[in-house]
GROMACS .gro file of C-alpha atoms in nm:
model
  392
    1MET     CA    1   0.000   0.000   0.000
    2THR     CA    2   0.139   0.336  -0.101
    3VAL     CA    3   0.229   0.559   0.193
    4THR     CA    4   0.049   0.883   0.120
    5PRO     CA    5  -0.129   1.147   0.326
    6ALA     CA    6  -0.488   1.055   0.407
    7LYS     CA    7  -0.744   1.202   0.170
    8THR     CA    8  -1.113   1.258   0.217
    9PHE     CA    9  -1.324   0.952   0.144
   10SER     CA   10  -1.555   1.143  -0.088
   11ASP     CA   11  -1.290   1.221  -0.353
   12PRO     CA   12  -1.397   1.011  -0.657
   13GLN     CA   13  -1.056   1.046  -0.824
   14GLN     CA   14  -0.857   0.858  -0.562
   15GLN     CA   15  -0.816   0.484  -0.515
   16ILE     CA   16  -0.974   0.330  -0.209
   17ARG     CA   17  -0.693   0.189   0.002
   18VAL     CA   18  -0.780  -0.149   0.160
   19ALA     CA   19  -0.566  -0.348   0.404
   20LEU     CA   20  -0.656  -0.718   0.425
   21VAL     CA   21  -0.531  -0.876   0.748
   22ILE     CA   22  -0.535  -1.251   0.808
   23THR     CA   23  -0.397  -1.493   1.065
   24GLU     CA   24  -0.176  -1.686   0.821
   25LEU     CA   25  -0.138  -1.751   0.448
   26GLU     CA   26  -0.099  -2.127   0.414
   27VAL     CA   27  -0.357  -2.276   0.179
   28GLY     CA   28  -0.701  -2.288   0.339
   29GLY     CA   29  -1.054  -2.178   0.264
   30ALA     CA   30  -1.040  -1.829   0.416
   31GLU     CA   31  -0.687  -1.775   0.292
   32ARG     CA   32  -0.781  -1.867  -0.064
   33CYS     CA   33  -1.083  -1.635  -0.051
   34LEU     CA   34  -0.859  -1.347   0.059
   35ALA     CA   35  -0.605  -1.414  -0.216
   36ASN     CA   36  -0.875  -1.438  -0.483
   37LEU     CA   37  -1.041  -1.121  -0.357
   38ALA     CA   38  -0.713  -0.928  -0.357
   39THR     CA   39  -0.612  -1.039  -0.707
   40ARG     CA   40  -0.954  -1.008  -0.873
   41ILE     CA   41  -1.084  -0.680  -0.732
   42ASP     CA   42  -1.057  -0.381  -0.969
   43ARG     CA   43  -0.703  -0.253  -0.912
   44THR     CA   44  -0.778   0.077  -1.081
   45GLU     CA   45  -1.033   0.152  -0.809
   46PHE     CA   46  -0.876  -0.028  -0.511
   47ASP     CA   47  -0.520  -0.020  -0.378
   48VAL     CA   48  -0.485  -0.346  -0.183
   49ALA     CA   49  -0.220  -0.463   0.064
   50VAL     CA   50  -0.215  -0.794   0.255
   51ILE     CA   51  -0.080  -0.847   0.607
   52SER     CA   52  -0.034  -1.188   0.770
   53LEU     CA   53   0.010  -1.220   1.146
   54ALA     CA   54   0.219  -1.534   1.100
   55SER     CA   55   0.550  -1.586   0.922
   56ARG     CA   56   0.579  -1.657   0.551
   57PRO     CA   57   0.482  -2.019   0.481
   58ALA     CA   58   0.761  -2.262   0.394
   59PRO     CA   59   0.837  -2.326   0.026
   60GLY     CA   60   0.575  -2.556  -0.117
   61ARG     CA   61   0.314  -2.415   0.119
   62ASP     CA   62   0.339  -2.055  -0.004
   63VAL     CA   63   0.119  -2.095  -0.313
   64LEU     CA   64  -0.114  -1.811  -0.212
   65VAL     CA   65   0.173  -1.578  -0.124
   66ARG     CA   66   0.328  -1.632  -0.466
   67GLN     CA   67  -0.012  -1.577  -0.629
   68LEU     CA   68  -0.039  -1.239  -0.456
   69GLU     CA   69   0.318  -1.136  -0.529
   70GLU     CA   70   0.292  -1.232  -0.896
   71GLU     CA   71  -0.001  -0.991  -0.922
   72GLY     CA   72   0.208  -0.711  -0.769
   73ILE     CA   73   0.025  -0.706  -0.435
   74GLY     CA   74   0.236  -0.620  -0.133
   75VAL     CA   75   0.240  -0.891   0.134
   76SER     CA   76   0.381  -0.833   0.483
   77PHE     CA   77   0.444  -1.085   0.760
   78LEU     CA   78   0.442  -1.001   1.131
   79ASN     CA   79   0.607  -1.331   1.234
   80CYS     CA   80   0.360  -1.385   1.517
   81ASP     CA   81   0.396  -1.761   1.549
   82SER     CA   82   0.308  -1.789   1.918
   83LYS     CA   83   0.083  -1.606   2.163
   84TRP     CA   84   0.390  -1.457   2.333
   85ARG     CA   85   0.470  -1.258   2.019
   86LEU     CA   86   0.121  -1.107   1.994
   87PRO     CA   87   0.205  -0.773   2.166
   88MET     CA   88   0.494  -0.717   1.924
   89ALA     CA   89   0.273  -0.808   1.627
   90VAL     CA   90   0.000  -0.568   1.742
   91ARG     CA   91   0.253  -0.282   1.769
   92ARG     CA   92   0.396  -0.355   1.424
   93LEU     CA   93   0.047  -0.381   1.276
   94SER     CA   94  -0.049  -0.047   1.431
   95ARG     CA   95   0.259   0.121   1.281
   96MET     CA   96   0.197  -0.032   0.937
   97ILE     CA   97  -0.164   0.083   0.929
   98SER     CA   98  -0.068   0.430   1.049
   99ALA     CA   99   0.192   0.456   0.773
  100GLY     CA  100  -0.027   0.317   0.495
  101LYS     CA  101  -0.337   0.516   0.592
  102PRO     CA  102  -0.593   0.273   0.447
  103HIS     CA  103  -0.952   0.380   0.419
  104VAL     CA  104  -1.069   0.027   0.506
  105VAL     CA  105  -0.909  -0.246   0.716
  106HIS     CA  106  -1.072  -0.587   0.667
  107SER     CA  107  -0.957  -0.868   0.897
  108PHE     CA  108  -1.019  -1.239   0.837
  109LEU     CA  109  -1.047  -1.507   1.108
  110PHE     CA  110  -1.049  -1.496   1.487
  111HIS     CA  111  -0.687  -1.406   1.570
  112ALA     CA  112  -0.666  -1.142   1.297
  113ASN     CA  113  -0.994  -0.988   1.414
  114VAL     CA  114  -0.865  -0.957   1.770
  115ALA     CA  115  -0.519  -0.830   1.675
  116THR     CA  116  -0.652  -0.575   1.427
  117SER     CA  117  -0.899  -0.432   1.678
  118MET     CA  118  -0.619  -0.404   1.934
  119ALA     CA  119  -0.390  -0.236   1.682
  120LEU     CA  120  -0.640   0.023   1.563
  121GLY     CA  121  -0.811   0.104   1.891
  122ARG     CA  122  -1.128   0.308   1.912
  123ARG     CA  123  -0.980   0.638   1.790
  124ARG     CA  124  -0.904   0.549   1.431
  125GLN     CA  125  -0.952   0.699   1.089
  126ALA     CA  126  -0.990   0.375   0.892
  127LYS     CA  127  -1.317   0.184   0.884
  128LEU     CA  128  -1.269  -0.157   1.048
  129ILE     CA  129  -1.449  -0.463   0.908
  130HIS     CA  130  -1.433  -0.799   1.084
  131GLY     CA  131  -1.470  -1.118   0.884
  132LEU     CA  132  -1.656  -1.392   1.072
  133ARG     CA  133  -1.618  -1.719   0.882
  134VAL     CA  134  -1.704  -1.986   1.138
  135ALA     CA  135  -1.934  -2.021   1.439
  136GLU     CA  136  -1.667  -1.998   1.706
  137GLN     CA  137  -1.677  -2.269   1.973
  138GLY     CA  138  -1.568  -2.220   2.332
  139SER     CA  139  -1.690  -1.953   2.570
  140TRP     CA  140  -1.367  -1.751   2.587
  141ARG     CA  141  -1.329  -1.733   2.208
  142ARG     CA  142  -1.691  -1.623   2.176
  143TRP     CA  143  -1.645  -1.360   2.445
  144LEU     CA  144  -1.332  -1.216   2.279
  145GLN     CA  145  -1.490  -1.223   1.934
  146SER     CA  146  -1.799  -1.046   2.069
  147TYR     CA  147  -1.600  -0.786   2.261
  148TYR     CA  148  -1.382  -0.687   1.968
  149ALA     CA  149  -1.658  -0.722   1.706
  150ARG     CA  150  -1.854  -0.456   1.890
  151GLN     CA  151  -1.558  -0.223   1.837
  152ALA     CA  152  -1.557  -0.284   1.461
  153ASP     CA  153  -1.766  -0.076   1.221
  154LEU     CA  154  -1.910  -0.385   1.053
  155THR     CA  155  -1.895  -0.763   1.071
  156LEU     CA  156  -1.916  -0.964   0.749
  157VAL     CA  157  -2.044  -1.322   0.773
  158VAL     CA  158  -2.044  -1.587   0.503
  159SER     CA  159  -2.389  -1.740   0.559
  160ARG     CA  160  -2.733  -1.663   0.696
  161LYS     CA  161  -2.684  -1.911   0.983
  162LEU     CA  162  -2.368  -1.724   1.078
  163LYS     CA  163  -2.563  -1.398   1.072
  164GLU     CA  164  -2.797  -1.550   1.332
  165PHE     CA  165  -2.492  -1.652   1.537
  166ALA     CA  166  -2.352  -1.297   1.517
  167ARG     CA  167  -2.686  -1.151   1.625
  168ASP     CA  168  -2.781  -1.397   1.898
  169VAL     CA  169  -2.443  -1.498   2.042
  170LEU     CA  170  -2.204  -1.214   1.960
  171GLN     CA  171  -2.476  -0.947   1.967
  172VAL     CA  172  -2.345  -0.754   1.666
  173ARG     CA  173  -2.498  -0.643   1.338
  174SER     CA  174  -2.364  -0.813   1.028
  175LEU     CA  175  -2.396  -0.848   0.653
  176VAL     CA  176  -2.396  -1.176   0.462
  177THR     CA  177  -2.128  -1.201   0.192
  178PRO     CA  178  -2.116  -1.565   0.077
  179ASN     CA  179  -1.800  -1.730  -0.048
  180GLY     CA  180  -1.742  -1.775  -0.420
  181ILE     CA  181  -1.499  -1.966  -0.638
  182ASP     CA  182  -1.346  -1.948  -0.985
  183LEU     CA  183  -1.535  -2.203  -1.193
  184ALA     CA  184  -1.275  -2.202  -1.472
  185GLU     CA  185  -1.037  -2.402  -1.255
  186PHE     CA  186  -1.285  -2.689  -1.242
  187ASP     CA  187  -1.382  -2.661  -1.608
  188GLU     CA  188  -1.018  -2.704  -1.707
  189GLN     CA  189  -0.990  -3.019  -1.498
  190THR     CA  190  -1.309  -3.165  -1.642
  191ALA     CA  191  -1.193  -3.104  -1.998
  192GLN     CA  192  -0.855  -3.267  -1.939
  193ASP     CA  193  -0.944  -3.561  -1.722
  194VAL     CA  194  -1.278  -3.698  -1.839
  195GLY     CA  195  -1.283  -4.078  -1.827
  196LEU     CA  196  -1.021  -4.117  -1.555
  197LYS     CA  197  -1.266  -4.239  -1.288
  198GLN     CA  198  -1.264  -4.600  -1.173
  199VAL     CA  199  -0.907  -4.661  -1.296
  200ASP     CA  200  -0.850  -4.885  -0.991
  201GLY     CA  201  -1.189  -5.054  -1.019
  202ARG     CA  202  -1.341  -4.874  -0.720
  203LYS     CA  203  -1.557  -4.567  -0.711
  204ARG     CA  204  -1.437  -4.289  -0.485
  205MET     CA  205  -1.592  -4.100  -0.200
  206ILE     CA  206  -1.386  -3.796  -0.107
  207ALA     CA  207  -1.370  -3.562   0.193
  208VAL     CA  208  -1.151  -3.251   0.205
  209GLY     CA  209  -1.048  -3.039   0.501
  210ARG     CA  210  -0.810  -2.977   0.787
  211LEU     CA  211  -0.767  -3.289   1.003
  212ASP     CA  212  -0.919  -3.122   1.305
  213PRO     CA  213  -1.212  -3.210   1.536
  214GLN     CA  214  -1.425  -2.941   1.366
  215LYS     CA  215  -1.431  -3.140   1.041
  216GLY     CA  216  -1.564  -3.458   1.204
  217PHE     CA  217  -1.345  -3.708   1.019
  218ASP     CA  218  -1.335  -3.932   1.329
  219TRP     CA  219  -1.716  -3.943   1.324
  220LEU     CA  220  -1.709  -4.008   0.948
  221LEU     CA  221  -1.488  -4.316   0.983
  222ASP     CA  222  -1.715  -4.462   1.252
  223THR     CA  223  -2.026  -4.380   1.050
  224LEU     CA  224  -1.907  -4.539   0.724
  225ARG     CA  225  -1.723  -4.840   0.868
  226ASP     CA  226  -1.996  -5.095   0.794
  227ALA     CA  227  -2.069  -4.954   0.448
  228LEU     CA  228  -1.704  -4.961   0.343
  229LEU     CA  229  -1.644  -5.312   0.479
  230SER     CA  230  -1.960  -5.461   0.329
  231SER     CA  231  -1.878  -5.369  -0.032
  232ASP     CA  232  -1.562  -5.379  -0.240
  233ASP     CA  233  -1.699  -5.119  -0.484
  234TRP     CA  234  -1.610  -4.799  -0.293
  235GLU     CA  235  -1.314  -4.639  -0.121
  236LEU     CA  236  -1.278  -4.316   0.079
  237GLN     CA  237  -1.012  -4.052   0.016
  238ILE     CA  238  -0.943  -3.795   0.289
  239VAL     CA  239  -0.751  -3.489   0.170
  240GLY     CA  240  -0.584  -3.257   0.420
  241ALA     CA  241  -0.339  -3.232   0.707
  242GLY     CA  242  -0.373  -3.131   1.068
  243PRO     CA  243  -0.338  -3.224   1.435
  244GLN     CA  244  -0.562  -3.533   1.414
  245GLU     CA  245  -0.371  -3.704   1.134
  246SER     CA  246  -0.201  -3.972   1.348
  247ALA     CA  247  -0.514  -4.037   1.553
  248LEU     CA  248  -0.728  -4.076   1.240
  249LYS     CA  249  -0.484  -4.320   1.082
  250ASP     CA  250  -0.481  -4.523   1.406
  251GLN     CA  251  -0.860  -4.518   1.410
  252ALA     CA  252  -0.876  -4.645   1.050
  253ARG     CA  253  -0.644  -4.932   1.143
  254LYS     CA  254  -0.852  -5.026   1.447
  255LEU     CA  255  -1.169  -5.020   1.233
  256HIS     CA  256  -0.998  -5.247   0.974
  257LEU     CA  257  -1.036  -4.975   0.709
  258ILE     CA  258  -0.672  -4.933   0.621
  259ASP     CA  259  -0.721  -5.071   0.267
  260ARG     CA  260  -1.045  -4.877   0.214
  261VAL     CA  261  -0.938  -4.530   0.331
  262GLN     CA  262  -0.657  -4.327   0.173
  263PHE     CA  263  -0.509  -4.034   0.362
  264LEU     CA  264  -0.370  -3.813   0.084
  265GLY     CA  265  -0.232  -3.532   0.301
  266ARG     CA  266  -0.212  -3.170   0.192
  267ARG     CA  267  -0.256  -3.150  -0.185
  268ALA     CA  268  -0.232  -2.872  -0.443
  269ASP     CA  269  -0.445  -3.063  -0.698
  270VAL     CA  270  -0.778  -3.068  -0.514
  271PRO     CA  271  -0.980  -2.971  -0.827
  272GLN     CA  272  -0.827  -3.272  -1.006
  273LEU     CA  273  -0.909  -3.504  -0.715
  274LEU     CA  274  -1.267  -3.379  -0.696
  275THR     CA  275  -1.315  -3.421  -1.070
  276ASP     CA  276  -1.198  -3.781  -1.047
  277ALA     CA  277  -1.425  -3.865  -0.749
  278ASP     CA  278  -1.784  -3.991  -0.753
  279LEU     CA  279  -1.931  -3.864  -0.425
  280PHE     CA  280  -1.831  -3.585  -0.184
  281LEU     CA  281  -1.879  -3.611   0.194
  282LEU     CA  282  -1.888  -3.327   0.446
  283SER     CA  283  -1.895  -3.441   0.809
  284SER     CA  284  -1.829  -3.109   0.988
  285ARG     CA  285  -1.952  -3.046   1.340
  286TRP     CA  286  -1.965  -2.670   1.279
  287GLU     CA  287  -1.879  -2.437   0.990
  288GLY     CA  288  -1.948  -2.094   0.842
  289MET     CA  289  -1.988  -2.168   0.473
  290PRO     CA  290  -1.761  -2.458   0.376
  291ASN     CA  291  -1.542  -2.382   0.075
  292ALA     CA  292  -1.476  -2.753   0.028
  293LEU     CA  293  -1.846  -2.806  -0.037
  294ILE     CA  294  -1.859  -2.518  -0.287
  295GLU     CA  295  -1.565  -2.672  -0.474
  296ALA     CA  296  -1.726  -3.016  -0.478
  297MET     CA  297  -2.049  -2.876  -0.618
  298ALA     CA  298  -1.853  -2.681  -0.879
  299ALA     CA  299  -1.686  -3.008  -0.980
  300ARG     CA  300  -2.032  -3.156  -1.049
  301LEU     CA  301  -2.023  -3.393  -0.754
  302PRO     CA  302  -2.326  -3.514  -0.561
  303VAL     CA  303  -2.277  -3.466  -0.188
  304VAL     CA  304  -2.385  -3.590   0.151
  305ALA     CA  305  -2.333  -3.320   0.413
  306THR     CA  306  -2.413  -3.255   0.777
  307ASP     CA  307  -2.658  -2.970   0.834
  308VAL     CA  308  -2.417  -2.718   0.983
  309GLU     CA  309  -2.377  -2.346   0.921
  310GLY     CA  310  -2.394  -2.249   0.553
  311VAL     CA  311  -2.466  -2.593   0.409
  312ALA     CA  312  -2.843  -2.558   0.363
  313GLN     CA  313  -2.788  -2.217   0.202
  314LEU     CA  314  -2.542  -2.369  -0.045
  315LEU     CA  315  -2.765  -2.661  -0.137
  316GLY     CA  316  -3.083  -2.455  -0.158
  317PRO     CA  317  -3.364  -2.669  -0.308
  318LEU     CA  318  -3.127  -2.966  -0.347
  319GLN     CA  319  -3.125  -3.058   0.023
  320GLN     CA  320  -3.364  -3.354   0.041
  321THR     CA  321  -3.125  -3.631  -0.063
  322GLN     CA  322  -2.797  -3.458   0.024
  323LEU     CA  323  -2.845  -3.311   0.373
  324SER     CA  324  -2.831  -3.498   0.704
  325ALA     CA  325  -2.878  -3.366   1.056
  326ALA     CA  326  -2.545  -3.305   1.230
  327GLY     CA  327  -2.457  -3.605   1.444
  328ASP     CA  328  -2.718  -3.834   1.283
  329ALA     CA  329  -2.491  -4.123   1.186
  330GLU     CA  330  -2.776  -4.348   1.070
  331GLY     CA  331  -2.930  -4.080   0.849
  332PHE     CA  332  -2.592  -3.986   0.702
  333ALA     CA  333  -2.507  -4.350   0.622
  334GLU     CA  334  -2.850  -4.402   0.461
  335ARG     CA  335  -2.800  -4.106   0.229
  336VAL     CA  336  -2.453  -4.226   0.134
  337ALA     CA  337  -2.587  -4.573   0.059
  338ALA     CA  338  -2.873  -4.435  -0.151
  339LEU     CA  339  -2.643  -4.225  -0.369
  340ALA     CA  340  -2.381  -4.501  -0.392
  341ALA     CA  341  -2.647  -4.732  -0.536
  342ASP     CA  342  -2.790  -4.486  -0.790
  343PRO     CA  343  -2.543  -4.362  -1.055
  344GLU     CA  344  -2.812  -4.177  -1.252
  345LEU     CA  345  -2.915  -3.978  -0.943
  346ARG     CA  346  -2.551  -3.897  -0.874
  347VAL     CA  347  -2.512  -3.747  -1.221
  348GLU     CA  348  -2.841  -3.557  -1.192
  349LEU     CA  349  -2.751  -3.407  -0.853
  350GLY     CA  350  -2.397  -3.327  -0.965
  351GLU     CA  351  -2.524  -3.122  -1.258
  352ALA     CA  352  -2.782  -2.947  -1.039
  353ASN     CA  353  -2.515  -2.867  -0.779
  354ARG     CA  354  -2.296  -2.712  -1.046
  355ALA     CA  355  -2.585  -2.497  -1.170
  356ARG     CA  356  -2.651  -2.382  -0.814
  357ILE     CA  357  -2.292  -2.259  -0.777
  358GLU     CA  358  -2.299  -2.089  -1.118
  359SER     CA  359  -2.612  -1.898  -1.017
  360HIS     CA  360  -2.515  -1.780  -0.670
  361PHE     CA  361  -2.160  -1.854  -0.556
  362THR     CA  362  -1.908  -1.749  -0.821
  363LEU     CA  363  -1.589  -1.559  -0.751
  364ASP     CA  364  -1.709  -1.259  -0.952
  365LYS     CA  365  -2.020  -1.230  -0.734
  366MET     CA  366  -1.810  -1.249  -0.418
  367VAL     CA  367  -1.564  -0.984  -0.541
  368ASN     CA  368  -1.842  -0.750  -0.652
  369ARG     CA  369  -2.013  -0.775  -0.313
  370HIS     CA  370  -1.691  -0.685  -0.134
  371ALA     CA  371  -1.617  -0.398  -0.372
  372LYS     CA  372  -1.958  -0.250  -0.299
  373ILE     CA  373  -1.902  -0.280   0.075
  374TYR     CA  374  -1.558  -0.118   0.056
  375ARG     CA  375  -1.703   0.174  -0.142
  376CYS     CA  376  -1.974   0.225   0.117
  377ALA     CA  377  -1.725   0.189   0.402
  378ALA     CA  378  -1.510   0.463   0.254
  379ARG     CA  379  -1.817   0.687   0.275
  380SER     CA  380  -2.072   0.555   0.524
  381LEU     CA  381  -2.187   0.207   0.619
  382ASP     CA  382  -2.540   0.323   0.702
  383GLU     CA  383  -2.653   0.274   0.341
  384MET     CA  384  -2.529  -0.084   0.329
  385LEU     CA  385  -2.678  -0.182   0.664
  386ALA     CA  386  -3.012  -0.034   0.565
  387SER     CA  387  -3.023  -0.232   0.237
  388PRO     CA  388  -2.881  -0.581   0.296
  389PRO     CA  389  -2.830  -0.819   0.001
  390LYS     CA  390  -3.129  -1.022  -0.115
  391ARG     CA  391  -3.171  -1.371   0.028
  392ARG     CA  392  -3.082  -1.666  -0.193
   0.00000   0.00000   0.00000
């Protein structure tokens, strides 16, 4: 971000300076959304800079950083890799924002929301927008999120269920700005890789996400054990890394699923893997609006998903055969079995899912929503809060 004297927000000739602050920049749903937003927003109207609380990711994990840098977007790292370094990071963040004089500071994720509020304080010139992307669990996290969200000028949430959470639990006003993805990435994979399914003789269920209790992969293994052992026609691929990796592999061994479940680790070719799969599974215990589900629908996959935040909004009228109550193992397994046994229904739902994403959850729609909010923030947020986006 260019260091220039602050100008009045009403000057139509100037760029709107936006600082995007996030906890880290390894590949993840929120991180990818930030990178896509920064690189796709109109650069003639918006001057964007990105700040990460954490250090630069290691080579091989810095895909998003390189994407930003290749587009000429400045990326700064505060090297806050432990809670003990937070005070230093807050001071550095405060100095950077003071020097850059952004009109809008938009933070993503819990730690970035807290740190950015601390850095800016109440007497600030920039408009502060918090990004709430998941229904935070744990009383202390909710208390901190609520306390600092009330200091922000606006909270953006990614689903209607999360808006209810912000209102009822955090007690803050919010706007819904759903996630969106670039469909071209999945079209390219489809064009190149058609006919590659069933190379090993088995059809593939796939689940994608951080190996963390939130994603419910432990519950998924228990739920699908009987189905996977009773038929040699299907296997399960789990894509991702995280703190539960060893425990999940041990669980698969104890359930005698070691030859039916593949742990693929962190992968850069998720669109390829989704295109080559036959059924997508989402077993999350809580969410905001799961990017993994958006990507699966864009890849024309049928899905079975737990009814957590954002999922019903994504599926819309396609919920009946694809949505299961969170924690309902029997209902989830029944839906998986029904889709596994009906290839025509899988194709029909996959095409309908793709059409749903094309209509409501594209990257262009997401970028345009944010651009409108940043314009209003540079003037006044009252207009935006008075006229929220239409429900989908």
